[in-house]
mmCIF file of C-alpha atoms and ligand atoms in Angstrom:
data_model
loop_
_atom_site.group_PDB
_atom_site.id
_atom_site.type_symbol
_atom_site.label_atom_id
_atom_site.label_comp_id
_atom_site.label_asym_id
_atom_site.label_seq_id
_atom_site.Cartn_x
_atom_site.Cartn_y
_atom_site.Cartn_z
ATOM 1 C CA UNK A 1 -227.483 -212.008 48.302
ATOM 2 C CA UNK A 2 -231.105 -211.409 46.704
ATOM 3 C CA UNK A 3 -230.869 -209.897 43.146
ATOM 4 C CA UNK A 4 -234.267 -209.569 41.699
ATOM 5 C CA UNK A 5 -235.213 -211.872 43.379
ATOM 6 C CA UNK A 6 -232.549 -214.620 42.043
ATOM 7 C CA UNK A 7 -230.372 -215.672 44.286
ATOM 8 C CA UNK A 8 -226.627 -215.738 42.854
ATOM 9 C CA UNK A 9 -224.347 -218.164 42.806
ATOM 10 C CA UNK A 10 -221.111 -217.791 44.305
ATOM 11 C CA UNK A 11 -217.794 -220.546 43.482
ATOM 12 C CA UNK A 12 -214.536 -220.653 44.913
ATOM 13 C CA UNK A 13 -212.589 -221.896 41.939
ATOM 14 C CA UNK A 14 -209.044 -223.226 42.074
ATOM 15 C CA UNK A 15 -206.696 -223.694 39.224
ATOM 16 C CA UNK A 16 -203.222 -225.749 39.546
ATOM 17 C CA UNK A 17 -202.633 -227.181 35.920
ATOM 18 C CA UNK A 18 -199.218 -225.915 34.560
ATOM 19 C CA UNK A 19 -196.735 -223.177 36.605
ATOM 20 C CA UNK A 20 -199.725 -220.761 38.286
ATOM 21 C CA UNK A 21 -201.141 -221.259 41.613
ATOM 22 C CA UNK A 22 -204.237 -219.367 41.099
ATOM 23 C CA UNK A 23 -207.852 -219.150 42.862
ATOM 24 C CA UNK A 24 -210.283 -216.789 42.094
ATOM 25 C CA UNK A 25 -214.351 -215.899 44.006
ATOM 26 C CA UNK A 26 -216.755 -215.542 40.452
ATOM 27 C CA UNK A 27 -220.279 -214.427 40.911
ATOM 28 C CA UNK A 28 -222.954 -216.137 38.343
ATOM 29 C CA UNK A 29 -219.523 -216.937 36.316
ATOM 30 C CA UNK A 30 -219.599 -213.209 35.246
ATOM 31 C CA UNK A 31 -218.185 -211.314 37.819
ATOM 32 C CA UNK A 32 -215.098 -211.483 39.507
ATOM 33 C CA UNK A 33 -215.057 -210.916 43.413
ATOM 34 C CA UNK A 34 -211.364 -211.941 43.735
ATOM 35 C CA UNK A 35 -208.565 -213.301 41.170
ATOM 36 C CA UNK A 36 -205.315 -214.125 42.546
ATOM 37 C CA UNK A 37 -202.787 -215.503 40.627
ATOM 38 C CA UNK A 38 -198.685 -216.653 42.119
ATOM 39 C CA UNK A 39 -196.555 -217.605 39.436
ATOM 40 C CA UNK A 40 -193.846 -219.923 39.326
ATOM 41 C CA UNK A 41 -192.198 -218.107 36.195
ATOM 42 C CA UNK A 42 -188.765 -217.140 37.964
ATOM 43 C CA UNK A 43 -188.464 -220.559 39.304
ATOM 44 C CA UNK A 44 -188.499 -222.248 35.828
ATOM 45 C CA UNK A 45 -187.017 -220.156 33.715
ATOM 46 C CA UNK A 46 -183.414 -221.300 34.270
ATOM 47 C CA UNK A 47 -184.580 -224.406 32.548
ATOM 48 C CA UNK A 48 -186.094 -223.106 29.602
ATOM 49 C CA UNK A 49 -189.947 -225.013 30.281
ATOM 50 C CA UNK A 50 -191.520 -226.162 33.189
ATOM 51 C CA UNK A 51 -190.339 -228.659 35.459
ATOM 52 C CA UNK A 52 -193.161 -230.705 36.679
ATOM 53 C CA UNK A 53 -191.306 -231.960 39.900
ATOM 54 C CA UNK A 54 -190.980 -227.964 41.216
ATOM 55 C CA UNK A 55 -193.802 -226.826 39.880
ATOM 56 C CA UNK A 56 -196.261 -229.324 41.986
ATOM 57 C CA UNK A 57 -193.965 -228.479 44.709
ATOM 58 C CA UNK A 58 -194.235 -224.621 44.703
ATOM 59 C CA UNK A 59 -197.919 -225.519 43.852
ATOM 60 C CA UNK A 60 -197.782 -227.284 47.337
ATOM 61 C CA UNK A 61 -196.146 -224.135 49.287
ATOM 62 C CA UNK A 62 -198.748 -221.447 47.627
ATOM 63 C CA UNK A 63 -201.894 -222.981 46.932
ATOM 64 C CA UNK A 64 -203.335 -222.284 50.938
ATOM 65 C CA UNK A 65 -201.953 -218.403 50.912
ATOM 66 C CA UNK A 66 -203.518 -217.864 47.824
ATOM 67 C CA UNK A 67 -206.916 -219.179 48.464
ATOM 68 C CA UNK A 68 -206.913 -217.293 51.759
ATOM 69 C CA UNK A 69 -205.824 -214.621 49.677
ATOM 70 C CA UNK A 70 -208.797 -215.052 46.976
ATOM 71 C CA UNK A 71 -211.489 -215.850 49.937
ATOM 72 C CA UNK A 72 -210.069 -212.571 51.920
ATOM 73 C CA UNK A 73 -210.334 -210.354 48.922
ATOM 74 C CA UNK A 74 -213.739 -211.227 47.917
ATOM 75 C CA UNK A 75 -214.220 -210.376 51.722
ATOM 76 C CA UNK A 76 -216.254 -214.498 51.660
ATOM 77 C CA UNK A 77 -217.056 -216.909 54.102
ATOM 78 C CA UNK A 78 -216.352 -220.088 53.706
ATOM 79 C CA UNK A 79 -220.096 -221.352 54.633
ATOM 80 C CA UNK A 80 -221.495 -218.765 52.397
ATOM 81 C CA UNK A 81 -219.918 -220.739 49.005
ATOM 82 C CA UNK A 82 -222.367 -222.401 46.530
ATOM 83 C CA UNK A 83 -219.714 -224.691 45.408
ATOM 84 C CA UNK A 84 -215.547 -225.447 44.900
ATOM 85 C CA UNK A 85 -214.674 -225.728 41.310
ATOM 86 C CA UNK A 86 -211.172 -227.004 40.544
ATOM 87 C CA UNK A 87 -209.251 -227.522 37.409
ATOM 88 C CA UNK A 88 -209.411 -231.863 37.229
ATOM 89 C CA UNK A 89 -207.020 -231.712 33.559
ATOM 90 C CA UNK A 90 -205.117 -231.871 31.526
ATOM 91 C CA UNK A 91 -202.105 -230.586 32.666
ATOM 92 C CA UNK A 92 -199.306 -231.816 34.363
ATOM 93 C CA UNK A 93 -200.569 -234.804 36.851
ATOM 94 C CA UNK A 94 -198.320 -233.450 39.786
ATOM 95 C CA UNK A 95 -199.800 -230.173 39.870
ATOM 96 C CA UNK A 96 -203.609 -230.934 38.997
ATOM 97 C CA UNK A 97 -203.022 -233.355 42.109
ATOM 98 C CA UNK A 98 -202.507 -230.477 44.237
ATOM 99 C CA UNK A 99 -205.802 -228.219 43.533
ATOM 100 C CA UNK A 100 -207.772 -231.047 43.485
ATOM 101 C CA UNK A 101 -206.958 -232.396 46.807
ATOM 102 C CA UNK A 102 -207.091 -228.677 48.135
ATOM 103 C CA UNK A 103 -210.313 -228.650 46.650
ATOM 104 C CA UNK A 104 -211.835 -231.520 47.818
ATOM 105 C CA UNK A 105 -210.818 -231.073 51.154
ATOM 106 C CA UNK A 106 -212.722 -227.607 51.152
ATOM 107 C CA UNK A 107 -215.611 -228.803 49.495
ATOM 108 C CA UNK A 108 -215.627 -231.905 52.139
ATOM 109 C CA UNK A 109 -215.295 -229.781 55.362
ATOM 110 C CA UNK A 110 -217.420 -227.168 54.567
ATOM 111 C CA UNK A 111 -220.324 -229.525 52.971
ATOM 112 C CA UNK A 112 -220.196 -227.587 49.487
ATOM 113 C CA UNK A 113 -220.369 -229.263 45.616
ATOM 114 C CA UNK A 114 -217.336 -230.329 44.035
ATOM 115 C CA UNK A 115 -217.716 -229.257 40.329
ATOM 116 C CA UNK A 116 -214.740 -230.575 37.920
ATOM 117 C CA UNK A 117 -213.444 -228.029 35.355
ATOM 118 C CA UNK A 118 -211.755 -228.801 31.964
ATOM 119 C CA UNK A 119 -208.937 -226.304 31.878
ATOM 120 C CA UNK A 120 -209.571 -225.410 28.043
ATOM 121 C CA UNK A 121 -213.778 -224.740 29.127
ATOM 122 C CA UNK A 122 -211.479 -222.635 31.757
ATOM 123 C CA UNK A 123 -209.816 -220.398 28.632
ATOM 124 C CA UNK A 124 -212.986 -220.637 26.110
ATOM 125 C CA UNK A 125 -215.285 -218.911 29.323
ATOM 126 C CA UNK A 126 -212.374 -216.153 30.146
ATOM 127 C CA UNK A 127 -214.031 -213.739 27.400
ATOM 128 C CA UNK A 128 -217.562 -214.416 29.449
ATOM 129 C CA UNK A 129 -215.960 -212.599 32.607
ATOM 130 C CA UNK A 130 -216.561 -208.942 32.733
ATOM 131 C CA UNK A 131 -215.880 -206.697 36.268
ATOM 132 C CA UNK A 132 -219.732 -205.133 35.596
ATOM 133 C CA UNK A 133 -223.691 -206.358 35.475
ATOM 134 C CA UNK A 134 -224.818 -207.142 31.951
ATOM 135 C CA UNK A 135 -221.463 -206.768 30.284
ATOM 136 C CA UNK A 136 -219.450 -209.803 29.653
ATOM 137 C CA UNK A 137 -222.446 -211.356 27.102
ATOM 138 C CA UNK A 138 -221.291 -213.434 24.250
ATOM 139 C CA UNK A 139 -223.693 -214.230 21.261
ATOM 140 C CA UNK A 140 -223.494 -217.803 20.789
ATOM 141 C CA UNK A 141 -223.084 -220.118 18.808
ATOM 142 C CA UNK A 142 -219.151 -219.063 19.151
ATOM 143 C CA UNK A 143 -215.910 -220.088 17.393
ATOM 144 C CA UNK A 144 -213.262 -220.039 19.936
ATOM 145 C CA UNK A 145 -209.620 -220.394 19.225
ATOM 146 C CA UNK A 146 -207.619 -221.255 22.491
ATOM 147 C CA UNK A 147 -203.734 -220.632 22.318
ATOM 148 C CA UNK A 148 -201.557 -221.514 24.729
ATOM 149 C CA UNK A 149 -198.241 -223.036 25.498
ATOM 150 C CA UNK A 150 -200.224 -226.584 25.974
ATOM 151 C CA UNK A 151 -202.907 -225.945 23.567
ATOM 152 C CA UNK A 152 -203.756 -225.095 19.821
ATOM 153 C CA UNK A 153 -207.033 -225.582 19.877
ATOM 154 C CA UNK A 154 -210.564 -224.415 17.288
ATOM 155 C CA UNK A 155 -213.840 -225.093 18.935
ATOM 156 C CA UNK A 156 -217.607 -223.939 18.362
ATOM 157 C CA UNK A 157 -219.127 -223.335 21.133
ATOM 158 C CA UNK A 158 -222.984 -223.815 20.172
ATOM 159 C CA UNK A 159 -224.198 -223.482 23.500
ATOM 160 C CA UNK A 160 -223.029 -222.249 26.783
ATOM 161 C CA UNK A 161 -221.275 -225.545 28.363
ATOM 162 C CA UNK A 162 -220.928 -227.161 24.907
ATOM 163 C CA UNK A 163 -217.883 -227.459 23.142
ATOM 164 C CA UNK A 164 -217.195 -229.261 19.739
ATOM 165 C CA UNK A 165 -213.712 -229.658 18.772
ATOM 166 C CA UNK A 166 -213.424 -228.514 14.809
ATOM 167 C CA UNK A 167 -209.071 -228.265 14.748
ATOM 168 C CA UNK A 168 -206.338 -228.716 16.973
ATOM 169 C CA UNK A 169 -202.211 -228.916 16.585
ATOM 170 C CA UNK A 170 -200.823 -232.366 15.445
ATOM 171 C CA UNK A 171 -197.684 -231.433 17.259
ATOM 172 C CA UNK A 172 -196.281 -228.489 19.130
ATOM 173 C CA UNK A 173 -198.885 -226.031 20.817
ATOM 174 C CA UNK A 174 -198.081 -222.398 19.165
ATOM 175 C CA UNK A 175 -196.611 -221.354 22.920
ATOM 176 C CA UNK A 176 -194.915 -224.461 23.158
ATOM 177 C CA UNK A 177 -192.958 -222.827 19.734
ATOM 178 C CA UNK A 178 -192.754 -219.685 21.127
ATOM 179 C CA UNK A 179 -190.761 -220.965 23.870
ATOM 180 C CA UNK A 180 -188.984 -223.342 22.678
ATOM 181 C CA UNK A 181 -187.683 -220.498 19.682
ATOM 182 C CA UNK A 182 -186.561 -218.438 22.605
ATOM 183 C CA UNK A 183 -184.805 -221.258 24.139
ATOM 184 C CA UNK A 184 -182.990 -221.834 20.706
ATOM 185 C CA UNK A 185 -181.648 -218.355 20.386
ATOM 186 C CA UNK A 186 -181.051 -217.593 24.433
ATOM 187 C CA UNK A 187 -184.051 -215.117 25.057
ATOM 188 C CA UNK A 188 -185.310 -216.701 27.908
ATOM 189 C CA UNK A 189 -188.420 -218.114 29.351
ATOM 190 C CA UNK A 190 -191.254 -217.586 28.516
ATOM 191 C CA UNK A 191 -190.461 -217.463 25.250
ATOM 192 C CA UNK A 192 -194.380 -215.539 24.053
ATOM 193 C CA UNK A 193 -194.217 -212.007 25.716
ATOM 194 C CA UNK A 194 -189.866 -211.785 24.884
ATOM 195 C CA UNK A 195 -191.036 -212.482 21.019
ATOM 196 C CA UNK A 196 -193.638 -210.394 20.637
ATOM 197 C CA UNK A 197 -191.593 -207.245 22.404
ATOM 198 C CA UNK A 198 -188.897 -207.949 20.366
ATOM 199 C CA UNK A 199 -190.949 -208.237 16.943
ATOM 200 C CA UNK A 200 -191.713 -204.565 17.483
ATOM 201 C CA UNK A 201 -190.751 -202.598 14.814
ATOM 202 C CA UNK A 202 -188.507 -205.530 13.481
ATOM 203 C CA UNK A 203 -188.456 -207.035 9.792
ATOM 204 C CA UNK A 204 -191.063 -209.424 9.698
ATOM 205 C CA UNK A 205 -190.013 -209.987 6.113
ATOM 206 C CA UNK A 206 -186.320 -210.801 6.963
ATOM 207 C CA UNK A 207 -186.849 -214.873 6.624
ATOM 208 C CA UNK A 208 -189.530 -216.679 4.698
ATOM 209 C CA UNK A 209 -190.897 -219.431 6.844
ATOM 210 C CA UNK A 210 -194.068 -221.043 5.889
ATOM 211 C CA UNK A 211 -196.250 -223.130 7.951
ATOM 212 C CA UNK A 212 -198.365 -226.109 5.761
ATOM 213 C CA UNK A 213 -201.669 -226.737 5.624
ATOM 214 C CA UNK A 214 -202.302 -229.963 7.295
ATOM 215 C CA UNK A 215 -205.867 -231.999 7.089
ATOM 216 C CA UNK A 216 -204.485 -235.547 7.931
ATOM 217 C CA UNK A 217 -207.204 -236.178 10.351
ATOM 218 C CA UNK A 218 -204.528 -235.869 12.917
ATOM 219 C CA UNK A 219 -205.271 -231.711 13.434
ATOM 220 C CA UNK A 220 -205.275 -229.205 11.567
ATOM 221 C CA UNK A 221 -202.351 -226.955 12.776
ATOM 222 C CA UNK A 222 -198.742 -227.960 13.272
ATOM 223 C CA UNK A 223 -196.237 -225.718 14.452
ATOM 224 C CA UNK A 224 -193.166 -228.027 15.061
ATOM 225 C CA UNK A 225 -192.222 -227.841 11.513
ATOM 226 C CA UNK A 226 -191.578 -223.707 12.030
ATOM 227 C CA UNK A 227 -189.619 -224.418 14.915
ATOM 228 C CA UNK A 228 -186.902 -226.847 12.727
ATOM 229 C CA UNK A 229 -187.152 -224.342 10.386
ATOM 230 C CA UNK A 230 -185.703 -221.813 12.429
ATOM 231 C CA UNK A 231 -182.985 -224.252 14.028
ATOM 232 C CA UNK A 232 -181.823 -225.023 10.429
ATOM 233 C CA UNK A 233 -181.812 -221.085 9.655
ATOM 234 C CA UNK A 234 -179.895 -220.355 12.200
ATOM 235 C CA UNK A 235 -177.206 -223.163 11.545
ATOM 236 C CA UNK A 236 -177.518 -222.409 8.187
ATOM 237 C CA UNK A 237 -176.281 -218.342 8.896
ATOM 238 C CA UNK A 238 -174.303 -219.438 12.246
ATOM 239 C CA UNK A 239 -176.157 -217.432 14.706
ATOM 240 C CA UNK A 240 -174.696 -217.569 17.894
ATOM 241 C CA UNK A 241 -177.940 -217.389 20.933
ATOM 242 C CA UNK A 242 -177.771 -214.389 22.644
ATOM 243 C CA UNK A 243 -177.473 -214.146 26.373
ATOM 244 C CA UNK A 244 -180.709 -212.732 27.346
ATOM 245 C CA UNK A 245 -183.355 -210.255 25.448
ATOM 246 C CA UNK A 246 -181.739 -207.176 26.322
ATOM 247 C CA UNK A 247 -178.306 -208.988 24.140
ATOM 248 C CA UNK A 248 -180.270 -209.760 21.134
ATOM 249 C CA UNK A 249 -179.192 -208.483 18.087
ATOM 250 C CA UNK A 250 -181.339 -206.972 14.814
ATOM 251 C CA UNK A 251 -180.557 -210.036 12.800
ATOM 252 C CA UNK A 252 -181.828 -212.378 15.670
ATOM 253 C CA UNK A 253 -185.061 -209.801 16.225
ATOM 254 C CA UNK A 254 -185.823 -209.820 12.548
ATOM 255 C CA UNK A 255 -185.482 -213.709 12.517
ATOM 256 C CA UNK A 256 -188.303 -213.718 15.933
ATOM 257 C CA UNK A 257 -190.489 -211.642 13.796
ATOM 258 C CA UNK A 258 -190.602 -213.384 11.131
ATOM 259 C CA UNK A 259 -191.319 -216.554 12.322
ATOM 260 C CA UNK A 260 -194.005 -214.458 14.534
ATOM 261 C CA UNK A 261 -195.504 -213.216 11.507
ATOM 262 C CA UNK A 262 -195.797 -217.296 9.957
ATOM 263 C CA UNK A 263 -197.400 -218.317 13.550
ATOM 264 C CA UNK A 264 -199.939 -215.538 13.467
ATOM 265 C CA UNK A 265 -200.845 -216.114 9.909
ATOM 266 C CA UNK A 266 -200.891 -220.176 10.056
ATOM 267 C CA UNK A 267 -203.298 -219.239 13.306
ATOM 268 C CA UNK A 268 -205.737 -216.498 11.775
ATOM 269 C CA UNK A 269 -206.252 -218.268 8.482
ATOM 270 C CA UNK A 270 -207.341 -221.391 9.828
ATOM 271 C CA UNK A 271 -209.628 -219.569 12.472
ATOM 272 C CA UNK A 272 -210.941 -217.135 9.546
ATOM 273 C CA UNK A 273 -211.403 -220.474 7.352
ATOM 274 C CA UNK A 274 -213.477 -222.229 10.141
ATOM 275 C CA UNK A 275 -215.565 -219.225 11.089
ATOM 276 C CA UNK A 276 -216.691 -218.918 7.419
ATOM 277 C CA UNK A 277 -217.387 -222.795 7.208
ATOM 278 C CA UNK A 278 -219.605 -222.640 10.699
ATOM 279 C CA UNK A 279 -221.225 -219.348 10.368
ATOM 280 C CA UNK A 280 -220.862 -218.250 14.346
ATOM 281 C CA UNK A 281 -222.558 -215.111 15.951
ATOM 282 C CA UNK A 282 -219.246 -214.249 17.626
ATOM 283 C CA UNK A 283 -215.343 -214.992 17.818
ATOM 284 C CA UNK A 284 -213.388 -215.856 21.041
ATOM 285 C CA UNK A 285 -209.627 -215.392 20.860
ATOM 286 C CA UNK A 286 -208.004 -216.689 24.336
ATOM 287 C CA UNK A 287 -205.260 -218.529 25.715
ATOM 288 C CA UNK A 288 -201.518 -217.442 26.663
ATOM 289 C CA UNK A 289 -200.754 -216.786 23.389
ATOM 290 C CA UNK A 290 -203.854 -214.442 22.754
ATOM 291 C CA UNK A 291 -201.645 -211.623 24.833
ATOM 292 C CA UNK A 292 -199.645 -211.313 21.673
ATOM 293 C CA UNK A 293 -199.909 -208.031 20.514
ATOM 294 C CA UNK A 294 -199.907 -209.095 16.287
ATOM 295 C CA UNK A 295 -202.420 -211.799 16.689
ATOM 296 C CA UNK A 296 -204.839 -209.273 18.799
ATOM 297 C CA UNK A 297 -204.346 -206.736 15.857
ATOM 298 C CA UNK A 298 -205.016 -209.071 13.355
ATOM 299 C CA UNK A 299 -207.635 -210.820 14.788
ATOM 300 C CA UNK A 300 -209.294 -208.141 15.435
ATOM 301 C CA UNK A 301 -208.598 -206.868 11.847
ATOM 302 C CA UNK A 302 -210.245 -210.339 10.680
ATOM 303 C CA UNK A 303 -213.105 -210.029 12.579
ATOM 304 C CA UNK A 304 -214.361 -206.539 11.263
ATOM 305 C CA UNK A 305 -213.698 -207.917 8.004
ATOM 306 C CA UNK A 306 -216.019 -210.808 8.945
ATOM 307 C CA UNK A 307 -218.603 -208.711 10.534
ATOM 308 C CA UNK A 308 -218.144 -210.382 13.507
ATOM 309 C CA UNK A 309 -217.571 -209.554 17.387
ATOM 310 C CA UNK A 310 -214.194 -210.343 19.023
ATOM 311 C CA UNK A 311 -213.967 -211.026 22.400
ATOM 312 C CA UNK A 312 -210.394 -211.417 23.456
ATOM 313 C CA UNK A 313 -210.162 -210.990 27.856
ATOM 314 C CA UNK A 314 -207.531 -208.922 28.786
ATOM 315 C CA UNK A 315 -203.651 -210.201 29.168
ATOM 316 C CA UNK A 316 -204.500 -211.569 32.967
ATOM 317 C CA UNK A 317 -208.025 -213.113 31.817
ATOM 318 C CA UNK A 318 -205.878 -214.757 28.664
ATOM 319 C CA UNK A 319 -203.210 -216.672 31.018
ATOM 320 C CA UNK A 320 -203.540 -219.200 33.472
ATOM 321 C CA UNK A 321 -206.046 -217.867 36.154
ATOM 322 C CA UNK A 322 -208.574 -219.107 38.275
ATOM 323 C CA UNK A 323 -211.271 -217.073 37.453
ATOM 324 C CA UNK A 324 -212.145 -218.797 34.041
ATOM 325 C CA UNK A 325 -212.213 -221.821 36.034
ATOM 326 C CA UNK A 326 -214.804 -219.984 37.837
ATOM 327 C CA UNK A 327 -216.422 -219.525 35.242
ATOM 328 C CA UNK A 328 -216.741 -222.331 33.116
ATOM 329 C CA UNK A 329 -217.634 -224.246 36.580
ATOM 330 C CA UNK A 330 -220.548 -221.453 36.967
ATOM 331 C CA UNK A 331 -221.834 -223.415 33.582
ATOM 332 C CA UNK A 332 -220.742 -226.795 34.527
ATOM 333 C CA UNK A 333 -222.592 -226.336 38.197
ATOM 334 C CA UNK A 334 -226.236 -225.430 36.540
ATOM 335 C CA UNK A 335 -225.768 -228.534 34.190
ATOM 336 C CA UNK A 336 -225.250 -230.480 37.799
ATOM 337 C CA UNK A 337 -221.721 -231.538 37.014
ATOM 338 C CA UNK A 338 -220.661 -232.806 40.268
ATOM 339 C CA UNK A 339 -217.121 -234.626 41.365
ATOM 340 C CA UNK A 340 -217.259 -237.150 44.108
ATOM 341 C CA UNK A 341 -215.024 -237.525 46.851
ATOM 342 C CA UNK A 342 -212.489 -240.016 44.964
ATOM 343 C CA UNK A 343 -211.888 -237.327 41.943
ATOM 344 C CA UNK A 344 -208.496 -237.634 40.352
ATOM 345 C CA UNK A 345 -206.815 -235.427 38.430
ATOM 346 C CA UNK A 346 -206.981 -236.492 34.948
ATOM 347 C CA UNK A 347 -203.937 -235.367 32.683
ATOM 348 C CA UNK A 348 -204.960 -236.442 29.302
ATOM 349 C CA UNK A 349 -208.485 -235.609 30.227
ATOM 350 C CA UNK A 350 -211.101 -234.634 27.389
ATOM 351 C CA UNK A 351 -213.201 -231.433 27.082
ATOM 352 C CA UNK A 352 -216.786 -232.350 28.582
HETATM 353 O O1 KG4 B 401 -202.385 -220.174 28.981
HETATM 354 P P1 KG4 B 401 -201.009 -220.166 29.499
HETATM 355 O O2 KG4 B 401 -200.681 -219.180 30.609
HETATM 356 O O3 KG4 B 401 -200.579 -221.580 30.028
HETATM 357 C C1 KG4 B 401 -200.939 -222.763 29.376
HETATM 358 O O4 KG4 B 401 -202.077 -223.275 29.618
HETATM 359 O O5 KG4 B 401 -200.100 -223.214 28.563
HETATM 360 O O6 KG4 B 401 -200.036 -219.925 28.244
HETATM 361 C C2 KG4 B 401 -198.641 -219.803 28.386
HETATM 362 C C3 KG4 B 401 -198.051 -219.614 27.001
HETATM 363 C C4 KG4 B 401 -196.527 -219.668 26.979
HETATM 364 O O7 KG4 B 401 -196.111 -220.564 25.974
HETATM 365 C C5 KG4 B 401 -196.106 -218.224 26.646
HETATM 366 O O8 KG4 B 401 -194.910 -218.139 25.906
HETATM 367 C C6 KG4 B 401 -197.294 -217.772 25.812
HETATM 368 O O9 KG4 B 401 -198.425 -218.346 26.457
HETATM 369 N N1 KG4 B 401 -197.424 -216.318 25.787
HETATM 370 C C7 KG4 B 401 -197.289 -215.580 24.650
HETATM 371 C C8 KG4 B 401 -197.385 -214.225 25.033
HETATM 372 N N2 KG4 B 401 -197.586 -214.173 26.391
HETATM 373 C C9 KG4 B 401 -197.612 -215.470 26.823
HETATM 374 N N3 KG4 B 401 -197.086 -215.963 23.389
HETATM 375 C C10 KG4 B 401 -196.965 -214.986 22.459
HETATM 376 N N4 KG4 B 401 -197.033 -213.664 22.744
HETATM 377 C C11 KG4 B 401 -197.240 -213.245 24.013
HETATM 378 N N5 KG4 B 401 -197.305 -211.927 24.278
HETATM 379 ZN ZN1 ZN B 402 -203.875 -222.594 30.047
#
């Protein structure tokens, strides 16, 4: 397709990291010609987390459904692909495994690029998608704080495919505490979108629980802390878990929002500490944990009172999908990132 006169680029991007088996058709890494998305959530959640061993399984059963799926709703031929992007880490080694091979094995047969994604370039570029032309710009340089149930992440973003860590969770990821504080008290997996329904119109002010500043070198956020915290309060008062949400008494929902409200405020005052220390154009909130309703309000609160824009993508932008990996690969393909036909997938692996 000729758009004056600039030919745009068009990925088929893949994304296999955690418990989604997503793959998405981005145009120019703006717009999005198909986003599917088949979660594993049911299959997990009698365990409480993820299990890695079903989850690269399922990933095996889904992954070539949904990219016909993504390559039939963006109504795309294969041959007509600039390039395959893929998700290459971290995440769990099992399930990266599977998108990558998928990937390559595209990429091979149909003689397109390989381009390697970093999963957390994949969450700091979902704010850059937008469904229309000339929407979707973000003024850069950019603080971005990622949230998710594997991440607790700051970054500036100076530049678009540039990425400079400033912060980052010594310990638990905020979702990581989210579910594992619905585990504790029986609310069921995932823990994020059962807390924040159940805050609602709760007493946030029931429990004190405070989360410490940390600067140890070793990150700047810690949320495990919180967790023990509530454990110990609810020892302490002999709260018995509930079975299920729909069980949960006013005591235990007052207890959720309170530690909801210490998470959100340990969250926004770093990010409103860092954003006045780096002086960016524009804020980024994104990330599972960026669908909770208190931290979009407050953020959002924080940024008028910086003067700054927010950009927060909407709930199915903010979880696992592929169409951030779309594009952040958009970026990583004009730099001329390329992966060869012996990429692994890399489960510790740091942002590029
Ligand atoms: O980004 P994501 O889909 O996967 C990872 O890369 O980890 O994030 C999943 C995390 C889970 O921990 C889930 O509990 C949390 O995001 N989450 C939420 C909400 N919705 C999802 N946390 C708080 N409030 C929510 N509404
Ligand atoms: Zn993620």
């Amino acid at each position: 397709m000729v758009l004056s006169g600039v030919r745009s680029v068009r990925l088929l991007a893949i994304e296999t990291s955690c418990d989604e088996t997503a793959a998405a058709v981005v145009e120019d890494g703006r717009r999005i010609l198909s986003n599917v998305v088949s979660t594993q959530t049911a299959i997990h959640a009698p365990y409480g987390g993820v299990v890695p061993e079903l989850a690269s399984r399922h990933h095996i059963e889904n992954i070539a459904p949904v990219v016909s799926q993504a390559m039939a709703d963006a109504a795309m031929e294969y041959a007509n692909l600039d390039a395959v992007a893929v998700t290459q880490g971290p995440g769990l080694v099992g399930s990266l495994l599977v998108g990558v091979q998928v990937a390559k094995g595209i990429a091979f047969v149909h003689g397109k690029p390989l381009v390697p994604v970093h999963h957390i370039a994949g969450h700091i570029h979902a704010p850059f998608l937008a469904h229309g032309d000339g929407e979707g710009d973000v003024p850069l340089p950019a603080l971005a704080l990622v949230v998710s149930g594997g991440h607790t992440h700051l970054y500036e973003v100076p530049e678009e495919g540039s990425y400079r860590l400033l912060g980052r969770t010594r310990d638990d990821a905020a979702g990581e505490a989210y579910d594992k504080v619905a585990k504790l008290l029986g609310l069921g997996y995932p823990g994020g979108p059962v807390i924040d329904r159940l805050s609602q119109g709760a007493n946030d002010r029931a429990v004190e629980f405070t989360i410490a500043r940390i600067k140890d070198g070793r990150g700047d956020y810690s949320f495990s802390g919180v967790k023990t915290a509530v454990l110990h309060h609810v020892r302490r008062h002999g709260i018995a878990p509930c079975a299920g949400a729909e069980a949960a008494t006013s005591e235990i929902r007052d207890l959720v929002a309170s530690f909801q409200r210490a998470v959100v405020t340990a969250l926004l005052q770093r990010f409103r500490q860092a954003a006045l220390a780096v002086g960016p154009r524009s804020l980024l909130l994104t990330g599972g944990v960026a669908a909770n309703s208190r931290l979009r309000r407050e953020a959002a609160e924080m940024a008028a009172g910086l003067g700054l824009p927010l950009f927060v993508p909407p709930i199915s932008l903010s979880t696992d999908n592929a169409a951030m990996i779309g594009a952040a690969g958009f970026v990583a393909y004009r730099q001329g990132r390329r992966g060869g036909w012996d990429l692994n997938a890399e489960p510790h692996l740091s942002i590029f």
